mmCIF file of N, CA, C and O in Angstrom:
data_model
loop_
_atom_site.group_PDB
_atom_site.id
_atom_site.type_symbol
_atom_site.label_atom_id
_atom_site.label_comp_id
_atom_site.label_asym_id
_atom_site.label_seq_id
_atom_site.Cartn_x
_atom_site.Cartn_y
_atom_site.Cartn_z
ATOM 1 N N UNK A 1 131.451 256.775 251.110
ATOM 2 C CA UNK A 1 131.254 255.528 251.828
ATOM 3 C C UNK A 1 130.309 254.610 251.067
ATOM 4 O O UNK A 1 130.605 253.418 250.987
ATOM 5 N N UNK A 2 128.871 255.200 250.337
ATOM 6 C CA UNK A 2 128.105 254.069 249.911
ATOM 7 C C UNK A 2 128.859 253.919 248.241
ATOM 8 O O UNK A 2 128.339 253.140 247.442
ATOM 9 N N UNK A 3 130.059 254.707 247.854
ATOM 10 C CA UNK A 3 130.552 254.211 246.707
ATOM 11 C C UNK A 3 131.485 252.855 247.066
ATOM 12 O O UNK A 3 131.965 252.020 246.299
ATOM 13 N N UNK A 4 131.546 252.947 248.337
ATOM 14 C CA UNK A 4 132.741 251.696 248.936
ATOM 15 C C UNK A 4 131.692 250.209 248.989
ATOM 16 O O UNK A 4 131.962 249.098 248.534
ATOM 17 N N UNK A 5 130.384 250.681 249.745
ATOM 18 C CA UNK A 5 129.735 249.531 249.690
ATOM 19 C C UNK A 5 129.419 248.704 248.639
ATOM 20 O O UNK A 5 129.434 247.474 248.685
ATOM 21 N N UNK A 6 128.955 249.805 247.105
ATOM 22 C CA UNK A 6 128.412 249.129 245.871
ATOM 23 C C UNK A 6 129.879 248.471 245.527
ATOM 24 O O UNK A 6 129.897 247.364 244.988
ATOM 25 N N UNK A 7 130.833 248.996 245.766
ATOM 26 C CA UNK A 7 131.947 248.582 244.823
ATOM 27 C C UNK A 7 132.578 247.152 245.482
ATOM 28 O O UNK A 7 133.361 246.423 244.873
ATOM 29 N N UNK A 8 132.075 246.904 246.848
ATOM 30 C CA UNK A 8 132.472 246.103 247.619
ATOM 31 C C UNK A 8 131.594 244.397 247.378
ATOM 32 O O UNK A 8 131.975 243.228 247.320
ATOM 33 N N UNK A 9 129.919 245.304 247.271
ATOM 34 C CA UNK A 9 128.957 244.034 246.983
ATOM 35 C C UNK A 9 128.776 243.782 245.184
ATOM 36 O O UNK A 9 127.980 242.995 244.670
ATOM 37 N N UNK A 10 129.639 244.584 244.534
ATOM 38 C CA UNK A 10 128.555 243.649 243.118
ATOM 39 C C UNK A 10 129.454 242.379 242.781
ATOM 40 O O UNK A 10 129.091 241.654 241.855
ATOM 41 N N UNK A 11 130.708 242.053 243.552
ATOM 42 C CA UNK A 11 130.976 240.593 243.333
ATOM 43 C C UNK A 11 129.733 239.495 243.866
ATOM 44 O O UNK A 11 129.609 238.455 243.221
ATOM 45 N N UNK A 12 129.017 239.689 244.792
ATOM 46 C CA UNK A 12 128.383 239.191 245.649
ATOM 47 C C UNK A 12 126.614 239.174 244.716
ATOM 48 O O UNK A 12 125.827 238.234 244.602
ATOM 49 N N UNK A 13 126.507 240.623 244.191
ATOM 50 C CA UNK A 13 125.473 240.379 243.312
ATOM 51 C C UNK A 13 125.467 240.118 241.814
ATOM 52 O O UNK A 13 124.475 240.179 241.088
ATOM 53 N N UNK A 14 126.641 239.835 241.470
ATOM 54 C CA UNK A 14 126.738 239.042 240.419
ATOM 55 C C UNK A 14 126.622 237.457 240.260
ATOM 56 O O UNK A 14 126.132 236.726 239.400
ATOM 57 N N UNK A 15 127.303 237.245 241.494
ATOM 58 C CA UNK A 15 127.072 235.449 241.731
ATOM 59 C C UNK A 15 125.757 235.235 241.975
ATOM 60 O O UNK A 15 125.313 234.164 241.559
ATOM 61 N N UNK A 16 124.568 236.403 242.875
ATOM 62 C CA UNK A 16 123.413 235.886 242.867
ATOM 63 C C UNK A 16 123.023 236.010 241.910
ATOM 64 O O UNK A 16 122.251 235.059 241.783
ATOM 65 N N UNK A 17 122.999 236.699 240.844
ATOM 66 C CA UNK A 17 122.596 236.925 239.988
ATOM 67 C C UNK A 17 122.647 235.557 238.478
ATOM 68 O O UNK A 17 121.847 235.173 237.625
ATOM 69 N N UNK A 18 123.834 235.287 238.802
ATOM 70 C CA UNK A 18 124.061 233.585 238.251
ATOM 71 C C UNK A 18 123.236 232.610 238.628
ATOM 72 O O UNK A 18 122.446 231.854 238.062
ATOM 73 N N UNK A 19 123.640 232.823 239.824
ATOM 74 C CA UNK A 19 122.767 231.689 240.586
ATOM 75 C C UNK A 19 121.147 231.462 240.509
ATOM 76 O O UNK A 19 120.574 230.375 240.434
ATOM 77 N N UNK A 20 120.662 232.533 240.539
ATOM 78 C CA UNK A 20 119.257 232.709 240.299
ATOM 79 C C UNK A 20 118.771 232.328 238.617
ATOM 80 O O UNK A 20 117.847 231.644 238.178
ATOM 81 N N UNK A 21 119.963 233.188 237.886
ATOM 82 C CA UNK A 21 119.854 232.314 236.458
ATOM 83 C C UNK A 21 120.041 231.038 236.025
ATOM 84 O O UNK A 21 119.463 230.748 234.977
ATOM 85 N N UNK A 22 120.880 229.964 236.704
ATOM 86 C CA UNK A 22 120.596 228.868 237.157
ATOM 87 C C UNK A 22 120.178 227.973 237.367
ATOM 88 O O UNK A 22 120.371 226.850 236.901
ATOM 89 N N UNK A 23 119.053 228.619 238.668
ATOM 90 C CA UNK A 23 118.163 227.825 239.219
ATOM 91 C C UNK A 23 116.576 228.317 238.218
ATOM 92 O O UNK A 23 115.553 227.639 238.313
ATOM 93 N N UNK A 24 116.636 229.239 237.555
ATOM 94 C CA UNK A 24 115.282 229.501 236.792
ATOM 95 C C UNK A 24 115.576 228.748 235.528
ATOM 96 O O UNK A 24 114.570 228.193 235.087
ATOM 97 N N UNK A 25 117.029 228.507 234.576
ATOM 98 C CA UNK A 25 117.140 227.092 234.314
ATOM 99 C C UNK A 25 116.851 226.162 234.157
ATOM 100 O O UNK A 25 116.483 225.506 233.183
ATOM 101 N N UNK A 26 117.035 225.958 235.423
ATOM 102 C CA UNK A 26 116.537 224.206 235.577
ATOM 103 C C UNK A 26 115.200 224.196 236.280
ATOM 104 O O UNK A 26 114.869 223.042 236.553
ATOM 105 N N UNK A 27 114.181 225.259 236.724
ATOM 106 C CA UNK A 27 113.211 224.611 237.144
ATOM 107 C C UNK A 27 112.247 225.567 236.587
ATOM 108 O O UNK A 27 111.119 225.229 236.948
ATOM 109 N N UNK A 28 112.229 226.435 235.986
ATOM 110 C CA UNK A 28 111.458 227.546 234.975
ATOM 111 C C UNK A 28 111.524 227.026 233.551
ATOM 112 O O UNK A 28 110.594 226.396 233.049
ATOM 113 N N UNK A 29 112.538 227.279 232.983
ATOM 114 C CA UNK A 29 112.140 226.751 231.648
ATOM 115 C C UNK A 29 111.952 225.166 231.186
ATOM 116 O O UNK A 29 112.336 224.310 231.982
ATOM 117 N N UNK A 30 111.428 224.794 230.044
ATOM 118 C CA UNK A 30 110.697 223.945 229.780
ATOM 119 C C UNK A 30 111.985 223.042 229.183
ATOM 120 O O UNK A 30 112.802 223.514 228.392
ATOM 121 N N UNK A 31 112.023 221.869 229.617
ATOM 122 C CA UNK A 31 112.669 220.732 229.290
ATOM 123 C C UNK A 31 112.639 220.447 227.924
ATOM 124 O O UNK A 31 111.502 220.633 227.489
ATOM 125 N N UNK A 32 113.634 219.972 226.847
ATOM 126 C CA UNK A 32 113.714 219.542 225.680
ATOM 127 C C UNK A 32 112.807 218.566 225.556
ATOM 128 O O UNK A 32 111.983 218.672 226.465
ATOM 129 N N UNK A 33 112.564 217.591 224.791
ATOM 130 C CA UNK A 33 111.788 216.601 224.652
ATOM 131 C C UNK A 33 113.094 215.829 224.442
ATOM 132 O O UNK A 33 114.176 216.212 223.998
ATOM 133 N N UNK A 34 112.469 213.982 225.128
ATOM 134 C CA UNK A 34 114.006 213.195 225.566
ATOM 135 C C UNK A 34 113.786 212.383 224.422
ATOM 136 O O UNK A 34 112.603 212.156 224.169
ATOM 137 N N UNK A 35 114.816 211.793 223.519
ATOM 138 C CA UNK A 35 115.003 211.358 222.792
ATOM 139 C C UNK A 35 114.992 209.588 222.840
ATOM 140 O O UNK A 35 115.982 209.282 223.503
ATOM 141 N N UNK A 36 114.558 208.837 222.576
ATOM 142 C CA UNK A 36 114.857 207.382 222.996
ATOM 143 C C UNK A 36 116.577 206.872 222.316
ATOM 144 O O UNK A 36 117.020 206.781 221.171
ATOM 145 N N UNK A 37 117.314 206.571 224.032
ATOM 146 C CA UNK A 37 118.483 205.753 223.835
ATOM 147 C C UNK A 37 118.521 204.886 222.419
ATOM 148 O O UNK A 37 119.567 204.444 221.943
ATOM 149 N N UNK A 38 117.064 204.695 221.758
ATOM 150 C CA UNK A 38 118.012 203.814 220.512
ATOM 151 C C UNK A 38 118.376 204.669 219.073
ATOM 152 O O UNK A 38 118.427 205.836 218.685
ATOM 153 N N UNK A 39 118.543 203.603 218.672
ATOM 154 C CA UNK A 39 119.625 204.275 217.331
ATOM 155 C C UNK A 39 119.121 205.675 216.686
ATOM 156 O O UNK A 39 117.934 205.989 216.766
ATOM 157 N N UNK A 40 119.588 206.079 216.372
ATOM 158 C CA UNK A 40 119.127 207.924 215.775
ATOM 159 C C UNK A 40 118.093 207.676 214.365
ATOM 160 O O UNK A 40 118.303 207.010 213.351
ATOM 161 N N UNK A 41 117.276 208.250 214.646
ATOM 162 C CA UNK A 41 116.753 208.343 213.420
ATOM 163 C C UNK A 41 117.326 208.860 212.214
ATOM 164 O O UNK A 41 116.943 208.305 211.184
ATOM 165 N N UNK A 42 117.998 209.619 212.120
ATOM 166 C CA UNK A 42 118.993 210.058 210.952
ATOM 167 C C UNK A 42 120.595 209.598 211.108
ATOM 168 O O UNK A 42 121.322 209.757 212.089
ATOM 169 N N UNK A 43 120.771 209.248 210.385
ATOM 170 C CA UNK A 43 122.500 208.931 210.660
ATOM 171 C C UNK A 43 123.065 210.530 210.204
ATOM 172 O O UNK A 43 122.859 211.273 209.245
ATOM 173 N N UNK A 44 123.635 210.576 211.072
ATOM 174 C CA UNK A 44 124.877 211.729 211.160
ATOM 175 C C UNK A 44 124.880 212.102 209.495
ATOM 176 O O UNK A 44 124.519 211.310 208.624
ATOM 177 N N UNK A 45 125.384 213.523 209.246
ATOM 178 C CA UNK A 45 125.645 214.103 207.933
ATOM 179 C C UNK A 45 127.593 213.604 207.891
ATOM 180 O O UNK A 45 128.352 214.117 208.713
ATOM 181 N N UNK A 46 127.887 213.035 207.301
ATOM 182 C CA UNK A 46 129.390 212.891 206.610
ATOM 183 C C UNK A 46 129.772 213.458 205.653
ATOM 184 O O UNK A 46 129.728 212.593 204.778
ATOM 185 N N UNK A 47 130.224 214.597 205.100
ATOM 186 C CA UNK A 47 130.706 214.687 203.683
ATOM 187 C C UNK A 47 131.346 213.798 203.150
ATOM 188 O O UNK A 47 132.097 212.967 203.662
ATOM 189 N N UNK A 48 130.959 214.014 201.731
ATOM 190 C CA UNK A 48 131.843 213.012 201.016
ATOM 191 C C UNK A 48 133.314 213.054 200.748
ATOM 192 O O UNK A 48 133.922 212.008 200.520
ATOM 193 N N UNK A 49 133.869 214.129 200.764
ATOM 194 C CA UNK A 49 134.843 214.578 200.484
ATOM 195 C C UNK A 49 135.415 215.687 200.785
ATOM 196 O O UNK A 49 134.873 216.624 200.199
ATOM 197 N N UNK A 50 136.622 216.118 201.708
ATOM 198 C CA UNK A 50 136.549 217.362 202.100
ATOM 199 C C UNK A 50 136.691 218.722 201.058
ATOM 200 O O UNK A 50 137.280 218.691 199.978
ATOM 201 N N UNK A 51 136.063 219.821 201.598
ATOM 202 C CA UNK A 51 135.901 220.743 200.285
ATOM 203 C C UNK A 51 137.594 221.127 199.597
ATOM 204 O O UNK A 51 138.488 221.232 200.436
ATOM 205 N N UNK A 52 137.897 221.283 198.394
ATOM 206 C CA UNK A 52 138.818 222.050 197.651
ATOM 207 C C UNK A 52 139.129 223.250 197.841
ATOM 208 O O UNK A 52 138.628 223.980 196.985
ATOM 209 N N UNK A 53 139.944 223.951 198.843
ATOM 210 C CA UNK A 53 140.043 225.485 198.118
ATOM 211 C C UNK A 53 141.193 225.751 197.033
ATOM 212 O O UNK A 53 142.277 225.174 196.939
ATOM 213 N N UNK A 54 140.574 226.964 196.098
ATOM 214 C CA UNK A 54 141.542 227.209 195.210
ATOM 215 C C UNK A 54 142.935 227.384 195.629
ATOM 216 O O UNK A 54 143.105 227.549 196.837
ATOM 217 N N UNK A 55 144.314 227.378 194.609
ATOM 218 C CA UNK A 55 144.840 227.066 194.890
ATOM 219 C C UNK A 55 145.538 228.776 195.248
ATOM 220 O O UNK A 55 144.792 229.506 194.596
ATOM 221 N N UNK A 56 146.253 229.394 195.735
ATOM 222 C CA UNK A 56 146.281 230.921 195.894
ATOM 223 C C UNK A 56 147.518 230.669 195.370
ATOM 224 O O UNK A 56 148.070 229.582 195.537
ATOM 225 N N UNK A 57 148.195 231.916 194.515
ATOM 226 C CA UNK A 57 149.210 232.366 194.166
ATOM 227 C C UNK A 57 149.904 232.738 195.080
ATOM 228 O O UNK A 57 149.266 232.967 196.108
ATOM 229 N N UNK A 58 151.534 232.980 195.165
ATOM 230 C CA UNK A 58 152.396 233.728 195.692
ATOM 231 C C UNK A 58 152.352 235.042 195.763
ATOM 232 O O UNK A 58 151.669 235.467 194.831
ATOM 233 N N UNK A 59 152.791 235.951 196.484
ATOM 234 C CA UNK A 59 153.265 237.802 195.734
ATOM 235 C C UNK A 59 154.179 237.366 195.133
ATOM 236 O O UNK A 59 153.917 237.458 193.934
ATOM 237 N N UNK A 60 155.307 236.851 195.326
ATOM 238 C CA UNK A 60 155.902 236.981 194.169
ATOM 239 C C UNK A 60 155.368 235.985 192.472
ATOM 240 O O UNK A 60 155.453 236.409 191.320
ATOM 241 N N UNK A 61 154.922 234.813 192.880
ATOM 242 C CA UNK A 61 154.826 234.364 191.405
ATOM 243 C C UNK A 61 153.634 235.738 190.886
ATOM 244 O O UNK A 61 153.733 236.279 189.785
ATOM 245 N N UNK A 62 152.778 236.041 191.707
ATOM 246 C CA UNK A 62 151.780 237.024 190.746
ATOM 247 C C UNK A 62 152.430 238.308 190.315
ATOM 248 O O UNK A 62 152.028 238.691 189.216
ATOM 249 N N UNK A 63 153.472 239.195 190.979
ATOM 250 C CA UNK A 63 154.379 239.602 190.217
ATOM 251 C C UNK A 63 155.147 239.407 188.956
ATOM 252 O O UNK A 63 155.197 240.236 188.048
ATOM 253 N N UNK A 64 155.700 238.331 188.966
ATOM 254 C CA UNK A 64 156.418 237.958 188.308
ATOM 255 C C UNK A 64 155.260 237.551 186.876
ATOM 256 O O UNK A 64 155.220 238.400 185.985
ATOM 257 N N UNK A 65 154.835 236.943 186.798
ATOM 258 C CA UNK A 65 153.272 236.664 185.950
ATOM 259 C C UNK A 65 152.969 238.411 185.223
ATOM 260 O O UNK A 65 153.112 238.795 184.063
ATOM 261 N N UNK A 66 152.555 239.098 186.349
ATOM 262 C CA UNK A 66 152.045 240.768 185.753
ATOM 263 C C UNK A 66 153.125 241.375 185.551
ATOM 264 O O UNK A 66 152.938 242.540 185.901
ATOM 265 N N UNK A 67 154.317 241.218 185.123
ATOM 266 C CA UNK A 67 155.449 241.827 184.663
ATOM 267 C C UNK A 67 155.705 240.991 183.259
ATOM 268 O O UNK A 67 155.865 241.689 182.258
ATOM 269 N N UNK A 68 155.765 239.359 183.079
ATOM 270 C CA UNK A 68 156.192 239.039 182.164
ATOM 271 C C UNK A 68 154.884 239.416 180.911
ATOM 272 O O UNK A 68 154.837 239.411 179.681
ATOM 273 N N UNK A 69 154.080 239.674 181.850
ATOM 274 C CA UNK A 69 152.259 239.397 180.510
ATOM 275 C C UNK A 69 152.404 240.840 179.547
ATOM 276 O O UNK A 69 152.050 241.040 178.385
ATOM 277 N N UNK A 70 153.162 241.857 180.666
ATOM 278 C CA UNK A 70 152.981 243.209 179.636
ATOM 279 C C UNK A 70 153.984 242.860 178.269
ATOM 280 O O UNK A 70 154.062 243.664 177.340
#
């Protein structure tokens, strides 16, 4: 019977368990520091160019390559 009860309440103590994480959240931990609405001090990072990857071979062209080289 008390395996029916636990199995019945930990939906119930999981949501408090959210909930309490939550509310310690927003009124326990310490607020960011607020930024002023004007323009950003850093402008955004842009790359210049998106990166290159090499170019990968086929199985077959690299076959064909390690067969003709012997």
């Amino acid at each position: 019977m008390y395996a029916l009860i636990v199995l019945a309440s930990t939906p119930f103590v999981l949501l408090a368990t959210v909930m309490a994480l939550s509310w310690w959240e927003d009124h326990i931990l310490p607020t960011p520091p607020t930024e002023s609405a004007e323009a950003p001090a850093e402008a955004p990072f842009t790359p210049a160019a998106p990166a290159q990857l090499p170019e990968l071979l086929s199985v077959g062209a690299a076959l064909t390559r390690d067969v003709a080289g012997r």
